[in-house]
Amino acid sequence: MIRQVKQPGLRLIPLGGLGEVGRNMTLLEAEGKILIMDMGFRMPEEDMPGIDYIVPNISCLKGKSKNIVGVVFTHGHYDHIGAVPYLLPKIWHPGLQMYASPLTKGIIIKRQEDFTDQPPLNINEIGDGSKIKLGPFEVEFFKQNHNIPDNFGLFVQTPVGNIVNTSDFKFDSTPVNDLPTNFQKLEEFGKRKVLLLMCDSTGAEEENHSLSEKDIEKNLDEILAKASGRVFAATFASLINRIQQIVTLSEKYGRRVCLEGYSMKTNVELCRALGYIKAKKGTFIASKDALRLPDNKVTVLCTGAQGEGSAVLMRIALREHPVFRLKKGDDVILSSSVIPGNERTVQVLKDSILRQGVRVFHYKMMDIHAGGHAQQDELKEMIKLMNPQFFLPIHGQYSMLAANKDLAGDMGITEERVYVGENGDVINITSKGFSVEKDKVPSNYVMVDGLGIGDVGEVVLRDRQMLAKDGMFVVVVVVDKQTGRVKGSPDIISRGFVYLRESKDLLRETRKRVIGIINHATMAGGAVNWSYLKDEVRNKVGQFLFTKTQRRPIVIPVVIEV
Amino acid sequence: MIRQVKQPGLRLIPLGGLGEVGRNMTLLEAEGKILIMDMGFRMPEEDMPGIDYIVPNISCLKGKSKNIVGVVFTHGHYDHIGAVPYLLPKIWHPGLQMYASPLTKGIIIKRQEDFTDQPPLNINEIGDGSKIKLGPFEVEFFKQNHNIPDNFGLFVQTPVGNIVNTSDFKFDSTPVNDLPTNFQKLEEFGKRKVLLLMCDSTGAEEENHSLSEKDIEKNLDEILAKASGRVFAATFASLINRIQQIVTLSEKYGRRVCLEGYSMKTNVELCRALGYIKAKKGTFIASKDALRLPDNKVTVLCTGAQGEGSAVLMRIALREHPVFRLKKGDDVILSSSVIPGNERTVQVLKDSILRQGVRVFHYKMMDIHAGGHAQQDELKEMIKLMNPQFFLPIHGQYSMLAANKDLAGDMGITEERVYVGENGDVINITSKGFSVEKDKVPSNYVMVDGLGIGDVGEVVLRDRQMLAKDGMFVVVVVVDKQTGRVKGSPDIISRGFVYLRESKDLLRETRKRVIGIINHATMAGGAVNWSYLKDEVRNKVGQFLFTKTQRRPIVIPVVIEV
């Protein structure tokens, strides 16, 4: 399947985004120079408690910072820009140039304000058709439709041939606040000969064509047309196009719009300042002013469509919001699909709202959320337009990458011209073929937890999982240095295991056993192997607690000699 | 909406299953006698680490055991029978009679074997049309289609009128191993006048009619007809009808069937013994014997379609299974819908299989899983057939109950005749109306964790959640009783917080602060308020660690005076 090619050429290294959703980052290396495409993070898995984000592992760049000629960003979603504050300090040097569209730049710089220890960033603005030369690479940016404005695909001329990176995209002939897909331009790229197509795979398992934003607008319009009370519309703060739609429709029906949620407010503010969200004067009002308006003149645009506990909509649903209380006659719109893993919290959210006699509209009932990603028909169209020599599915779970490979197969791209890769692969590309090196670069998770980047690893995570499951059990024993015998009664400290107050017998018996183990071991006199003895206490207490409760708390013996 | 009715009558108390999926249990009380319908458990939420199951809260039955005339079971799924071993010991008395179909009885008794401290159960067998008299209640069992055989609805004559409990059901004119729905019988019940219809709501948000098992069989047949290698078919061990289908189709294509997974093996064994799964002689073979057969003569029927870490299919996918290794040409069928919350593990499972070049068929690609629950058309039909005076949606999330209420509305059941209830409601019913008492009975979660039933409560759970998020941090300080000063250096024990080895500065600084706090407080001499001082250490250390790491481990100070 993989042709062995020996000539020197181009190295492509995906550091994230393959076999996962998010954490998109890819390196291109030629003539000793490195170009970085995107720097995203991803959200942690459910079994990673306490972790905030996962960022790409850039240890393969150690000592090579000077070779990095630039970082280019496709668009302003966090899975493409979110790792900047965590990674950039490690690779930054004065020759490193960054390029992004005005909106993407605005979002990166706004976020950077949260990281007060970092200097402000200098980012070069690009637009449709911009061409930049970065070492051996020439990058041309081309507009692609998505659910955020100012999204760009990359046409990269390299010493071995042209590479197209589609960025996240969909084909939309009736987009919001944006021009329709420019198929002529795409055709032109195809004619210039594409050596490698790196293609978004997120929608590769979905049949047909993605919905146009226009269709969504029609459905949202229907809800707003009928609404006789307030409308609470929740979506992601990053879905700028959806936000625009709700603003426009509110204006159509004479509604003022209140913004609720920190990220919603800052994003709308930024987008309005840059002209990416358009609204009439007076459309936006403060929430407290909404209380003086008739209900059918108010739209509340807020975060929390995923049922996040701390986000606005959940606080409104739980009647904990400082301004808004739901009442019969209100309508709630959840205008985002449910992210895998959030099904239960969304259900809780829906139920809390329904219990108050309020109607809930969600994407399962009608199309009020369009994915931002090309589906099977569009992906095939893209492959046809680009007619690449080689095909590399990017962005998505392995099943999505594999589905995209099948689509390429349908379009005549034979199996040996496709590579379904993994993060950390080192792919050597020449004009004639590609090969994958036997050794991968490190691509394992780098976890962000609070201020720590990468300091929480497998061991700490496993401890957290164990602590979560059965809690902890600390036994503190004071031992007389002279006699080796336990002084007094051992202290027991436990959390997350049992109610201590209701488990007095269990604790009494545990203490007795601990005293027995230690006194027995020290009885003979002579040197005591405390490390061994602690293990003994740990094992025997653990076993005893398991027999009595079928639970396995982390048992920690502390021995103090006095 | 709720009519106030004063006459003495019937009390209906749902103890579980309203506003949740699972934990189904309802009490009927009349003339001082209590009838229990089902005793199920449910699975814990994602934020309940370590919890095995949640069972109904039966504290309202305290002191009333003698009044319980019987327990009737509708079918053998754990959300209807799973709480038996946890609750029955608390209410059992010699006069308490239990009734179940042969298969349901078999499953209950088989499970009871795992609880060696409990005596064997005596359960009376019932069949279609069985009538039993239990105090003031006469219960008639009627066959209902579901995805397990031997499922019965209940027609209960009470002193105030007839109550119908549909059990989980769907209408299926071409079921597997079962008779089609007997509409004549249902019509007849309707003619006898139904005062209250308690109706399954699980499918109330789904449009149209549920798929017949026959349609599923057609799709499964297509896969098996084309399969040229081994087929690994994963489903729930409780989906007896699906198991039968895969066995029958395997026989059709000359395949032998290996059973893998403890619950799969025991369920199939039980069902074969009772005649609920039919197979030719020689169809089932031991897994090791499969290795001697051509690949296209082998079906492996196993558990693990939800990506459960310890179940068979995941072990096969991860190449950890003692007998089977996947290889190109094999097909894997995931024949169950994804339970909310399991999306990510199913994705991991799918990806692990696809990486080995093996095809995966799942319900999103084609209909190879039918839900067991009536959808909107069937629910409307049921309401029409029963034409009840009052309607109580049961079984399901609040949104499902509310959707079922809307369906009843469509069928002419006006709002005041419907009650969307909550667990713990005490509903008084007479022939004229119903009212809900102001005070509810306790219905909060009773959690099963290992051997403990109800001993893990909010506090322990919250500790577990905190431990999971940021770990724990124990500081052990030895203080000289005479001088009040800290002796030596405090011991620090931490798990799930940071790598201690890489955080030496942090620990050194923490120790210094702890010594400072204690020595400062004891410097003045006189009585020391140790409880206050411990709080001080907890707060200051917690604050310090947060400043340095933005994490909040549980801080536990231990002070030992010597």
CSV table of N, CA and C in Angstrom, one decimal, chain A residues 401-520:
chain,number,residue,atom,x,y,z
A,401,LEU,N,-12.1,9.2,9.0
A,401,LEU,CA,-11.0,9.2,8.1
A,401,LEU,C,-11.2,8.0,7.1
A,402,ALA,N,-11.6,6.8,7.7
A,402,ALA,CA,-11.8,5.6,6.9
A,402,ALA,C,-12.9,5.8,5.9
A,403,ALA,N,-14.0,6.5,6.3
A,403,ALA,CA,-15.1,6.7,5.4
A,403,ALA,C,-14.7,7.7,4.3
A,404,ASN,N,-13.8,8.6,4.6
A,404,ASN,CA,-13.4,9.6,3.6
A,404,ASN,C,-12.5,8.9,2.6
A,405,LYS,N,-11.7,7.9,3.0
A,405,LYS,CA,-10.9,7.1,2.1
A,405,LYS,C,-11.9,6.3,1.2
A,406,ASP,N,-13.0,5.8,1.7
A,406,ASP,CA,-13.9,5.1,0.8
A,406,ASP,C,-14.5,6.0,-0.2
A,407,LEU,N,-14.8,7.3,0.2
A,407,LEU,CA,-15.3,8.2,-0.8
A,407,LEU,C,-14.3,8.5,-1.9
A,408,ALA,N,-13.0,8.6,-1.5
A,408,ALA,CA,-12.0,8.9,-2.5
A,408,ALA,C,-11.9,7.7,-3.4
A,409,GLY,N,-12.1,6.5,-2.9
A,409,GLY,CA,-12.1,5.3,-3.7
A,409,GLY,C,-13.2,5.4,-4.7
A,410,ASP,N,-14.4,5.8,-4.3
A,410,ASP,CA,-15.5,6.0,-5.2
A,410,ASP,C,-15.2,7.0,-6.3
A,411,MET,N,-14.3,7.9,-6.1
A,411,MET,CA,-14.0,8.9,-7.1
A,411,MET,C,-12.7,8.5,-7.9
A,412,GLY,N,-12.3,7.2,-7.7
A,412,GLY,CA,-11.3,6.7,-8.6
A,412,GLY,C,-9.9,6.9,-8.0
A,413,ILE,N,-9.8,7.3,-6.8
A,413,ILE,CA,-8.4,7.4,-6.1
A,413,ILE,C,-8.1,6.0,-5.6
A,414,THR,N,-7.3,5.3,-6.2
A,414,THR,CA,-7.0,3.9,-5.8
A,414,THR,C,-6.3,3.9,-4.5
A,415,GLU,N,-6.4,2.7,-3.9
A,415,GLU,CA,-6.0,2.5,-2.5
A,415,GLU,C,-4.6,2.9,-2.2
A,416,GLU,N,-3.7,2.7,-3.2
A,416,GLU,CA,-2.2,3.0,-2.9
A,416,GLU,C,-2.0,4.5,-2.9
A,417,ARG,N,-3.0,5.3,-3.3
A,417,ARG,CA,-2.8,6.7,-3.4
A,417,ARG,C,-3.4,7.4,-2.2
A,418,VAL,N,-3.9,6.6,-1.2
A,418,VAL,CA,-4.6,7.2,0.0
A,418,VAL,C,-3.8,6.7,1.2
A,419,TYR,N,-3.7,7.6,2.2
A,419,TYR,CA,-3.1,7.1,3.4
A,419,TYR,C,-4.0,7.6,4.6
A,420,VAL,N,-4.5,6.6,5.3
A,420,VAL,CA,-5.3,6.9,6.5
A,420,VAL,C,-4.3,6.9,7.7
A,421,GLY,N,-3.9,8.1,8.1
A,421,GLY,CA,-2.7,8.2,9.0
A,421,GLY,C,-3.1,8.3,10.4
A,422,GLU,N,-2.1,8.4,11.2
A,422,GLU,CA,-2.3,8.6,12.7
A,422,GLU,C,-1.4,9.8,13.1
A,423,ASN,N,-1.8,10.4,14.2
A,423,ASN,CA,-0.9,11.5,14.7
A,423,ASN,C,0.5,11.0,15.0
A,424,GLY,N,1.4,11.8,14.6
A,424,GLY,CA,2.8,11.5,14.9
A,424,GLY,C,3.5,10.7,13.7
A,425,ASP,N,2.7,10.4,12.7
A,425,ASP,CA,3.3,9.8,11.5
A,425,ASP,C,4.2,10.8,10.8
A,426,VAL,N,5.3,10.3,10.3
A,426,VAL,CA,6.2,11.1,9.5
A,426,VAL,C,6.1,10.6,8.1
A,427,ILE,N,5.4,11.5,7.2
A,427,ILE,CA,5.1,11.1,5.9
A,427,ILE,C,6.0,11.8,4.9
A,428,ASN,N,6.9,11.0,4.2
A,428,ASN,CA,7.8,11.6,3.2
A,428,ASN,C,7.1,11.6,1.9
A,429,ILE,N,7.1,12.8,1.3
A,429,ILE,CA,6.4,12.9,0.0
A,429,ILE,C,7.3,13.4,-1.1
A,430,THR,N,7.3,12.8,-2.2
A,430,THR,CA,8.0,13.4,-3.4
A,430,THR,C,6.9,13.5,-4.5
A,431,SER,N,7.4,14.0,-5.6
A,431,SER,CA,6.4,14.1,-6.7
A,431,SER,C,5.9,12.8,-7.2
A,432,LYS,N,6.6,11.7,-6.8
A,432,LYS,CA,6.3,10.4,-7.4
A,432,LYS,C,5.5,9.5,-6.4
A,433,GLY,N,5.7,9.8,-5.1
A,433,GLY,CA,5.0,8.9,-4.2
A,433,GLY,C,5.2,9.3,-2.8
A,434,PHE,N,4.7,8.5,-1.9
A,434,PHE,CA,5.0,8.9,-0.5
A,434,PHE,C,5.3,7.6,0.3
A,435,SER,N,6.0,7.8,1.4
A,435,SER,CA,6.3,6.7,2.3
A,435,SER,C,6.1,7.1,3.8
A,436,VAL,N,5.8,6.2,4.6
A,436,VAL,CA,5.7,6.6,6.0
A,436,VAL,C,6.8,6.0,6.8
A,437,GLU,N,7.5,6.8,7.6
A,437,GLU,CA,8.7,6.4,8.3
A,437,GLU,C,8.2,5.4,9.4
A,438,LYS,N,9.1,4.5,9.7
A,438,LYS,CA,8.8,3.4,10.7
A,438,LYS,C,8.6,4.1,12.1
A,439,ASP,N,9.5,5.0,12.4
A,439,ASP,CA,9.4,5.7,13.7
A,439,ASP,C,8.5,6.9,13.7
A,440,LYS,N,7.6,6.9,14.6
A,440,LYS,CA,6.7,8.1,14.7
A,440,LYS,C,7.3,9.1,15.6
A,441,VAL,N,6.9,10.4,15.5
A,441,VAL,CA,7.3,11.3,16.6
A,441,VAL,C,6.3,11.3,17.7
A,442,PRO,N,6.6,11.7,18.9
A,442,PRO,CA,5.7,11.6,20.0
A,442,PRO,C,4.4,12.4,19.7
A,443,SER,N,3.3,11.8,19.9
A,443,SER,CA,2.0,12.5,19.7
A,443,SER,C,1.0,12.2,20.8
A,444,ASN,N,1.5,11.7,21.9
A,444,ASN,CA,0.6,11.4,23.0
A,444,ASN,C,0.1,12.7,23.6
A,445,TYR,N,-1.0,12.5,24.4
A,445,TYR,CA,-1.7,13.7,24.9
A,445,TYR,C,-0.8,14.6,25.8
A,446,VAL,N,-0.9,15.8,25.6
A,446,VAL,CA,-0.3,16.8,26.6
A,446,VAL,C,-1.5,17.5,27.2
A,447,MET,N,-1.7,17.3,28.5
A,447,MET,CA,-2.9,17.7,29.1
A,447,MET,C,-2.7,19.1,29.8
A,448,VAL,N,-3.7,19.9,29.7
A,448,VAL,CA,-3.7,21.2,30.4
A,448,VAL,C,-4.6,21.1,31.6
A,449,ASP,N,-4.1,21.4,32.8
A,449,ASP,CA,-4.9,21.3,34.0
A,449,ASP,C,-4.6,22.6,34.8
A,450,GLY,N,-5.4,23.5,34.8
A,450,GLY,CA,-5.1,24.8,35.5
A,450,GLY,C,-3.9,25.4,34.8
A,451,LEU,N,-2.9,25.7,35.7
A,451,LEU,CA,-1.7,26.3,35.1
A,451,LEU,C,-0.7,25.3,34.6
A,452,GLY,N,-1.0,24.1,34.8
A,452,GLY,CA,0.0,23.1,34.4
A,452,GLY,C,-0.2,22.6,33.0
A,453,ILE,N,0.8,22.5,32.2
A,453,ILE,CA,0.8,22.0,30.8
A,453,ILE,C,1.6,20.8,30.8
A,454,GLY,N,1.0,19.6,30.7
A,454,GLY,CA,1.8,18.4,30.6
A,454,GLY,C,2.3,17.8,31.9
A,455,ASP,N,1.9,18.5,33.0
A,455,ASP,CA,2.4,17.9,34.3
A,455,ASP,C,1.4,16.9,34.9
A,456,VAL,N,0.3,16.7,34.3
A,456,VAL,CA,-0.6,15.6,34.7
A,456,VAL,C,-0.4,14.5,33.6
A,457,GLY,N,0.0,13.4,34.0
A,457,GLY,CA,0.2,12.3,33.1
A,457,GLY,C,-0.6,11.1,33.5
A,458,GLU,N,-0.3,10.0,32.9
A,458,GLU,CA,-1.0,8.7,33.1
A,458,GLU,C,-1.2,8.4,34.6
A,459,VAL,N,-0.1,8.5,35.4
A,459,VAL,CA,-0.2,8.1,36.8
A,459,VAL,C,-1.2,8.9,37.6
A,460,VAL,N,-1.1,10.2,37.4
A,460,VAL,CA,-2.0,11.1,38.1
A,460,VAL,C,-3.4,10.9,37.7
A,461,LEU,N,-3.6,10.7,36.4
A,461,LEU,CA,-5.0,10.4,35.9
A,461,LEU,C,-5.6,9.1,36.5
A,462,ARG,N,-4.7,8.1,36.5
A,462,ARG,CA,-5.2,6.8,37.0
A,462,ARG,C,-5.6,7.0,38.5
A,463,ASP,N,-4.7,7.7,39.2
A,463,ASP,CA,-5.1,8.0,40.6
A,463,ASP,C,-6.4,8.7,40.8
A,464,ARG,N,-6.6,9.6,39.9
A,464,ARG,CA,-7.9,10.4,39.9
A,464,ARG,C,-9.1,9.4,39.7
A,465,GLN,N,-8.9,8.6,38.7
A,465,GLN,CA,-10.0,7.6,38.4
A,465,GLN,C,-10.3,6.7,39.5
A,466,MET,N,-9.2,6.2,40.2
A,466,MET,CA,-9.4,5.4,41.3
A,466,MET,C,-10.0,6.1,42.5
A,467,LEU,N,-9.5,7.3,42.7
A,467,LEU,CA,-10.1,8.1,43.8
A,467,LEU,C,-11.6,8.4,43.6
A,468,ALA,N,-11.9,8.6,42.3
A,468,ALA,CA,-13.3,8.9,41.9
A,468,ALA,C,-14.2,7.7,42.2
A,469,LYS,N,-13.7,6.5,41.9
A,469,LYS,CA,-14.5,5.3,42.0
A,469,LYS,C,-14.8,4.9,43.5
A,470,ASP,N,-13.7,4.8,44.3
A,470,ASP,CA,-13.9,4.3,45.6
A,470,ASP,C,-13.3,5.2,46.7
A,471,GLY,N,-12.8,6.3,46.4
A,471,GLY,CA,-12.3,7.2,47.4
A,471,GLY,C,-10.9,6.8,48.0
A,472,MET,N,-10.6,7.4,49.1
A,472,MET,CA,-9.3,7.2,49.7
A,472,MET,C,-9.4,6.9,51.2
A,473,PHE,N,-8.4,6.3,51.7
A,473,PHE,CA,-8.4,5.8,53.1
A,473,PHE,C,-7.0,5.9,53.6
A,474,VAL,N,-6.7,6.9,54.5
A,474,VAL,CA,-5.4,7.1,55.1
A,474,VAL,C,-5.4,6.6,56.5
A,475,VAL,N,-4.4,5.8,56.8
A,475,VAL,CA,-4.2,5.3,58.2
A,475,VAL,C,-2.9,5.9,58.7
A,476,VAL,N,-3.1,6.7,59.8
A,476,VAL,CA,-1.9,7.3,60.4
A,476,VAL,C,-1.6,6.5,61.7
A,477,VAL,N,-0.3,6.0,61.8
A,477,VAL,CA,0.0,5.2,62.9
A,477,VAL,C,1.3,5.8,63.6
A,478,VAL,N,1.2,6.0,64.9
A,478,VAL,CA,2.3,6.5,65.6
A,478,VAL,C,3.0,5.3,66.3
A,479,VAL,N,4.3,5.2,66.1
A,479,VAL,CA,5.0,4.0,66.6
A,479,VAL,C,6.1,4.5,67.5
A,480,ASP,N,6.2,3.8,68.7
A,480,ASP,CA,7.3,4.1,69.6
A,480,ASP,C,8.6,3.7,69.1
A,481,LYS,N,9.5,4.6,68.9
A,481,LYS,CA,10.8,4.2,68.3
A,481,LYS,C,11.5,3.2,69.2
A,482,GLN,N,11.4,3.3,70.5
A,482,GLN,CA,12.1,2.4,71.4
A,482,GLN,C,11.5,0.9,71.3
A,483,THR,N,10.3,0.8,71.5
A,483,THR,CA,9.6,-0.5,71.6
A,483,THR,C,9.1,-1.0,70.3
A,484,GLY,N,8.9,-0.1,69.3
A,484,GLY,CA,8.4,-0.6,68.0
A,484,GLY,C,6.9,-0.8,68.1
A,485,ARG,N,6.3,-0.5,69.2
A,485,ARG,CA,4.9,-0.8,69.3
A,485,ARG,C,4.0,0.5,69.0
A,486,VAL,N,2.8,0.2,68.5
A,486,VAL,CA,1.9,1.3,68.2
A,486,VAL,C,1.5,2.1,69.4
A,487,LYS,N,1.6,3.4,69.3
A,487,LYS,CA,1.1,4.2,70.5
A,487,LYS,C,-0.3,4.7,70.2
A,488,GLY,N,-1.1,4.5,71.1
A,488,GLY,CA,-2.5,5.0,71.0
A,488,GLY,C,-3.2,4.3,69.8
A,489,SER,N,-4.3,4.9,69.3
A,489,SER,CA,-5.1,4.3,68.3
A,489,SER,C,-4.8,5.0,67.0
A,490,PRO,N,-4.6,4.2,65.9
A,490,PRO,CA,-4.4,4.9,64.6
A,490,PRO,C,-5.5,5.9,64.2
A,491,ASP,N,-5.1,6.9,63.6
A,491,ASP,CA,-6.0,7.9,63.0
A,491,ASP,C,-6.5,7.4,61.6
A,492,ILE,N,-7.7,7.5,61.3
A,492,ILE,CA,-8.2,7.2,60.0
A,492,ILE,C,-8.8,8.4,59.3
A,493,ILE,N,-8.4,8.7,58.1
A,493,ILE,CA,-8.9,9.8,57.4
A,493,ILE,C,-9.4,9.2,56.0
A,494,SER,N,-10.7,9.4,55.7
A,494,SER,CA,-11.2,8.8,54.5
A,494,SER,C,-12.1,9.8,53.8
A,495,ARG,N,-12.1,9.8,52.5
A,495,ARG,CA,-13.1,10.6,51.8
A,495,ARG,C,-13.6,9.8,50.6
A,496,GLY,N,-14.8,9.9,50.3
A,496,GLY,CA,-15.4,9.3,49.1
A,496,GLY,C,-15.5,7.8,49.2
A,497,PHE,N,-15.4,7.2,50.4
A,497,PHE,CA,-15.4,5.8,50.6
A,497,PHE,C,-16.7,5.3,51.2
A,498,VAL,N,-16.9,5.7,52.5
A,498,VAL,CA,-18.2,5.4,53.2
A,498,VAL,C,-18.4,6.6,54.1
A,499,TYR,N,-19.6,6.7,54.6
A,499,TYR,CA,-19.9,7.6,55.7
A,499,TYR,C,-19.1,7.1,56.9
A,500,LEU,N,-18.1,7.8,57.4
A,500,LEU,CA,-17.4,7.3,58.6
A,500,LEU,C,-18.3,7.1,59.8
A,501,ARG,N,-19.2,8.1,60.0
A,501,ARG,CA,-20.0,8.0,61.2
A,501,ARG,C,-20.8,6.8,61.2
A,502,GLU,N,-21.2,6.3,60.1
A,502,GLU,CA,-22.1,5.1,60.1
A,502,GLU,C,-21.3,3.8,59.9
A,503,SER,N,-20.0,3.9,60.0
A,503,SER,CA,-19.1,2.8,59.8
A,503,SER,C,-18.2,2.5,60.9
A,504,LYS,N,-18.7,2.8,62.1
A,504,LYS,CA,-17.8,2.7,63.3
A,504,LYS,C,-17.2,1.3,63.5
A,505,ASP,N,-18.0,0.3,63.3
A,505,ASP,CA,-17.5,-1.0,63.5
A,505,ASP,C,-16.4,-1.3,62.5
A,506,LEU,N,-16.6,-0.9,61.3
A,506,LEU,CA,-15.6,-1.1,60.2
A,506,LEU,C,-14.2,-0.5,60.6
A,507,LEU,N,-14.3,0.7,61.1
A,507,LEU,CA,-13.1,1.5,61.5
A,507,LEU,C,-12.4,0.8,62.7
A,508,ARG,N,-13.2,0.4,63.6
A,508,ARG,CA,-12.7,-0.2,64.8
A,508,ARG,C,-11.9,-1.4,64.5
A,509,GLU,N,-12.5,-2.2,63.6
A,509,GLU,CA,-11.9,-3.5,63.2
A,509,GLU,C,-10.6,-3.2,62.4
A,510,THR,N,-10.7,-2.2,61.5
A,510,THR,CA,-9.5,-1.8,60.7
A,510,THR,C,-8.3,-1.4,61.7
A,511,ARG,N,-8.6,-0.6,62.6
A,511,ARG,CA,-7.6,-0.1,63.6
A,511,ARG,C,-6.9,-1.3,64.3
A,512,LYS,N,-7.8,-2.2,64.7
A,512,LYS,CA,-7.3,-3.4,65.4
A,512,LYS,C,-6.3,-4.2,64.5
A,513,ARG,N,-6.7,-4.3,63.3
A,513,ARG,CA,-5.8,-5.1,62.4
A,513,ARG,C,-4.5,-4.4,62.1
A,514,VAL,N,-4.6,-3.0,62.0
A,514,VAL,CA,-3.3,-2.3,61.7
A,514,VAL,C,-2.4,-2.4,62.9
A,515,ILE,N,-2.9,-2.3,64.1
A,515,ILE,CA,-2.1,-2.4,65.3
A,515,ILE,C,-1.5,-3.8,65.3
A,516,GLY,N,-2.3,-4.8,65.0
A,516,GLY,CA,-1.9,-6.2,65.0
A,516,GLY,C,-0.7,-6.4,64.1
A,517,ILE,N,-0.9,-5.9,62.8
A,517,ILE,CA,0.2,-6.1,61.8
A,517,ILE,C,1.5,-5.5,62.3
A,518,ILE,N,1.4,-4.3,62.8
A,518,ILE,CA,2.7,-3.6,63.1
A,518,ILE,C,3.3,-4.2,64.4
A,519,ASN,N,2.5,-4.4,65.4
A,519,ASN,CA,3.1,-5.0,66.6
A,519,ASN,C,3.7,-6.3,66.4
A,520,HIS,N,3.0,-7.1,65.5
A,520,HIS,CA,3.5,-8.4,65.2
A,520,HIS,C,4.9,-8.3,64.5
